[in-house]
PDB file of C-alpha atoms in Angstrom:
ATOM      1  CA  MET T   1     135.940  57.029  50.080  1.00 56.00           C
ATOM      2  CA  ILE T   2     136.607  60.212  52.052  1.00 59.00           C
ATOM      3  CA  SER T   3     133.013  60.556  52.769  1.00 66.00           C
ATOM      4  CA  LYS T   4     132.798  56.992  53.802  1.00 66.00           C
ATOM      5  CA  ILE T   5     135.705  57.650  55.961  1.00 61.00           C
ATOM      6  CA  ILE T   6     134.378  60.597  57.519  1.00 61.00           C
ATOM      7  CA  LYS T   7     131.381  59.291  58.132  1.00 65.00           C
ATOM      8  CA  THR T   8     132.661  56.339  60.165  1.00 66.00           C
ATOM      9  CA  LEU T   9     134.471  58.442  61.856  1.00 63.00           C
ATOM     10  CA  THR T  10     132.089  60.337  64.522  1.00 64.00           C
ATOM     11  CA  SER T  11     133.674  62.898  67.307  1.00 70.00           C
ATOM     12  CA  THR T  12     132.666  60.601  70.318  1.00 73.00           C
ATOM     13  CA  LYS T  13     135.249  57.036  67.531  1.00 73.00           C
ATOM     14  CA  PHE T  14     137.083  59.812  67.647  1.00 71.00           C
ATOM     15  CA  ARG T  15     137.533  60.763  70.726  1.00 74.00           C
ATOM     16  CA  LEU T  16     137.431  57.310  72.112  1.00 77.00           C
ATOM     17  CA  THR T  17     140.906  56.311  69.730  1.00 76.00           C
ATOM     18  CA  VAL T  18     142.272  59.185  71.396  1.00 72.00           C
ATOM     19  CA  ILE T  19     141.504  58.844  74.729  1.00 78.00           C
ATOM     20  CA  ARG T  20     143.802  54.467  73.501  1.00 79.00           C
ATOM     21  CA  LEU T  21     145.907  56.208  71.581  1.00 76.00           C
ATOM     22  CA  ALA T  22     147.284  59.094  75.225  1.00 76.00           C
ATOM     23  CA  ILE T  23     146.879  55.125  77.710  1.00 81.00           C
ATOM     24  CA  THR T  24     149.327  54.327  74.871  1.00 82.00           C
ATOM     25  CA  ALA T  25     151.479  57.121  74.123  1.00 77.00           C
ATOM     26  CA  CYS T  26     151.950  56.966  78.793  1.00 75.00           C
ATOM     27  CA  THR T  27     152.749  53.615  79.186  1.00 78.00           C
ATOM     28  CA  ILE T  28     155.252  53.954  76.243  1.00 78.00           C
ATOM     29  CA  ALA T  29     156.548  56.636  78.210  1.00 73.00           C
ATOM     30  CA  MET T  30     156.986  55.150  81.685  1.00 75.00           C
ATOM     31  CA  SER T  31     157.985  52.377  80.600  1.00 74.00           C
ATOM     32  CA  MET T  32     160.862  54.371  78.043  1.00 70.00           C
ATOM     33  CA  CYS T  33     161.760  56.642  81.473  1.00 67.00           C
ATOM     34  CA  GLY T  34     162.434  53.203  83.662  1.00 68.00           C
ATOM     35  CA  GLY T  35     164.571  51.616  81.384  1.00 64.00           C
ATOM     36  CA  MET T  36     166.572  55.313  81.504  1.00 61.00           C
ATOM     37  CA  LEU T  37     166.733  55.286  85.003  1.00 60.00           C
ATOM     38  CA  THR T  38     167.365  51.530  85.121  1.00 59.00           C
ATOM     39  CA  PHE T  39     170.824  51.679  82.277  1.00 57.00           C
ATOM     40  CA  ALA T  40     171.185  55.182  81.598  1.00 53.00           C
ATOM     41  CA  ALA T  41     173.249  55.814  84.759  1.00 53.00           C
ATOM     42  CA  ASN T  42     175.307  53.092  84.523  1.00 54.00           C
ATOM     43  CA  ASN T  43     179.034  53.795  83.692  1.00 55.00           C
ATOM     44  CA  GLU T  44     179.651  50.685  81.307  1.00 55.00           C
ATOM     45  CA  ASN T  45     176.790  52.189  79.424  1.00 53.00           C
ATOM     46  CA  THR T  46     178.901  55.721  78.119  1.00 55.00           C
ATOM     47  CA  ALA T  47     180.516  55.816  75.394  1.00 51.00           C
ATOM     48  CA  PRO T  48     183.703  56.145  75.917  1.00 52.00           C
ATOM     49  CA  THR T  49     185.750  60.055  75.899  1.00 55.00           C
ATOM     50  CA  GLY T  50     185.636  61.750  73.712  1.00 52.00           C
ATOM     51  CA  ILE T  51     182.615  60.375  71.531  1.00 53.00           C
ATOM     52  CA  GLY T  52     179.763  62.720  73.169  1.00 53.00           C
ATOM     53  CA  GLY T  53     176.169  61.391  71.977  1.00 51.00           C
ATOM     54  CA  THR T  54     176.213  58.065  72.135  1.00 57.00           C
ATOM     55  CA  THR T  55     175.068  57.114  75.311  1.00 68.00           C
ATOM     56  CA  THR T  56     172.392  54.607  76.251  1.00 70.00           C
ATOM     57  CA  MET T  57     169.908  58.120  77.379  1.00 73.00           C
ATOM     58  CA  ASN T  58     170.308  59.990  73.938  1.00 76.00           C
ATOM     59  CA  THR T  59     169.009  57.159  71.753  1.00 78.00           C
ATOM     60  CA  MET T  60     166.909  56.519  73.455  1.00 78.00           C
ATOM     61  CA  ILE T  61     165.734  60.220  73.453  1.00 81.00           C
ATOM     62  CA  THR T  62     166.246  59.604  70.036  1.00 85.00           C
ATOM     63  CA  ILE T  63     163.888  56.205  69.927  1.00 84.00           C
ATOM     64  CA  VAL T  64     161.155  58.555  71.470  1.00 84.00           C
ATOM     65  CA  PHE T  65     161.441  61.738  69.872  1.00 87.00           C
ATOM     66  CA  TRP T  66     161.271  59.975  66.134  1.00 89.00           C
ATOM     67  CA  VAL T  67     157.790  58.242  67.716  1.00 87.00           C
ATOM     68  CA  VAL T  68     156.577  61.459  69.001  1.00 88.00           C
ATOM     69  CA  ARG T  69     157.387  63.138  65.471  1.00 89.00           C
ATOM     70  CA  ILE T  70     155.805  60.395  63.539  1.00 90.00           C
ATOM     71  CA  ILE T  71     153.132  61.155  65.443  1.00 88.00           C
ATOM     72  CA  LEU T  72     152.417  64.615  64.663  1.00 88.00           C
ATOM     73  CA  ILE T  73     152.580  63.219  60.703  1.00 89.00           C
ATOM     74  CA  PHE T  74     149.593  61.288  61.145  1.00 88.00           C
ATOM     75  CA  VAL T  75     147.857  63.481  64.554  1.00 87.00           C
ATOM     76  CA  GLY T  76     148.471  67.191  61.966  1.00 86.00           C
ATOM     77  CA  GLY T  77     149.220  65.706  58.430  1.00 87.00           C
ATOM     78  CA  VAL T  78     147.170  62.990  56.970  1.00 88.00           C
ATOM     79  CA  PRO T  79     144.193  65.458  58.356  1.00 88.00           C
ATOM     80  CA  GLY T  80     145.714  68.554  56.813  1.00 88.00           C
ATOM     81  CA  GLY T  81     145.874  66.588  53.761  1.00 88.00           C
ATOM     82  CA  ILE T  82     142.875  65.729  53.099  1.00 89.00           C
ATOM     83  CA  LYS T  83     141.600  68.822  54.699  1.00 89.00           C
ATOM     84  CA  ILE T  84     143.310  70.238  51.328  1.00 89.00           C
ATOM     85  CA  VAL T  85     142.123  67.358  48.970  1.00 89.00           C
ATOM     86  CA  GLN T  86     138.268  67.996  50.161  1.00 88.00           C
ATOM     87  CA  GLY T  87     138.436  71.878  49.669  1.00 89.00           C
ATOM     88  CA  GLN T  88     140.197  71.447  46.687  1.00 88.00           C
ATOM     89  CA  SER T  89     137.303  68.816  45.233  1.00 88.00           C
ATOM     90  CA  ASP T  90     134.494  70.972  46.038  1.00 87.00           C
ATOM     91  CA  GLU T  91     135.934  74.243  45.119  1.00 87.00           C
ATOM     92  CA  ASN T  92     135.963  75.953  48.587  1.00 86.00           C
ATOM     93  CA  PRO T  93     139.126  77.605  49.378  1.00 88.00           C
ATOM     94  CA  ARG T  94     138.334  78.062  53.326  1.00 90.00           C
ATOM     95  CA  ASP T  95     138.277  74.340  53.358  1.00 87.00           C
ATOM     96  CA  ARG T  96     142.142  74.584  51.307  1.00 89.00           C
ATOM     97  CA  ASN T  97     143.554  77.115  53.081  1.00 90.00           C
ATOM     98  CA  ALA T  98     142.757  75.585  56.670  1.00 89.00           C
ATOM     99  CA  GLY T  99     144.326  72.609  55.298  1.00 89.00           C
ATOM    100  CA  LEU T 100     146.757  74.642  54.408  1.00 91.00           C
ATOM    101  CA  ALA T 101     147.643  75.704  57.406  1.00 91.00           C
ATOM    102  CA  THR T 102     147.245  73.327  58.802  1.00 90.00           C
ATOM    103  CA  ILE T 103     150.370  71.266  58.006  1.00 91.00           C
ATOM    104  CA  GLY T 104     151.981  75.201  58.382  1.00 91.00           C
ATOM    105  CA  ILE T 105     151.853  74.564  61.634  1.00 91.00           C
ATOM    106  CA  THR T 106     152.307  70.278  62.089  1.00 90.00           C
ATOM    107  CA  GLY T 107     155.305  70.807  59.286  1.00 90.00           C
ATOM    108  CA  ALA T 108     156.247  73.651  62.680  1.00 92.00           C
ATOM    109  CA  VAL T 109     156.134  71.797  65.580  1.00 90.00           C
ATOM    110  CA  PHE T 110     157.936  68.899  63.704  1.00 91.00           C
ATOM    111  CA  ALA T 111     160.594  71.230  63.298  1.00 91.00           C
ATOM    112  CA  VAL T 112     160.386  72.275  66.202  1.00 90.00           C
ATOM    113  CA  THR T 113     161.027  68.510  67.929  1.00 89.00           C
ATOM    114  CA  PHE T 114     164.396  68.558  66.954  1.00 90.00           C
ATOM    115  CA  ALA T 115     165.792  71.760  68.466  1.00 88.00           C
ATOM    116  CA  ILE T 116     163.937  70.115  71.895  1.00 86.00           C
ATOM    117  CA  GLU T 117     166.077  67.276  71.689  1.00 85.00           C
ATOM    118  CA  ALA T 118     169.358  69.181  71.075  1.00 85.00           C
ATOM    119  CA  LEU T 119     168.395  70.588  74.451  1.00 83.00           C
ATOM    120  CA  VAL T 120     167.446  67.457  76.272  1.00 80.00           C
ATOM    121  CA  LYS T 121     170.345  64.764  74.862  1.00 75.00           C
ATOM    122  CA  GLN T 122     173.250  65.275  77.202  1.00 58.00           C
ATOM    123  CA  GLN T 123     176.617  65.684  76.016  1.00 53.00           C
TER     124      GLN T 123
END
């Protein structure tokens, strides 16, 4: 099954898929920014005093970062898992280790998104 997927996903198809994904992500980001500019600065949408982190802008930032995390898992975690399985089945430690490194890097970037989100949010 994996070899069938690899044969159907050529480099040209992969590039087109990445371009489509990038255009979709930019469109979503533009609409989210427009929503933040429109609604987040409005005094009626802010939280009552004493309750931090419940404004419309913080909610939208949280949603955007979870979308980014899901994309990271699909872009880094799934190919890393496939590479691990291929390396294990072919008894090739280089492929298996490359998959483990990919999963490790994806996990580190996933963890960094939480730190960036905390810096971006308004307190």
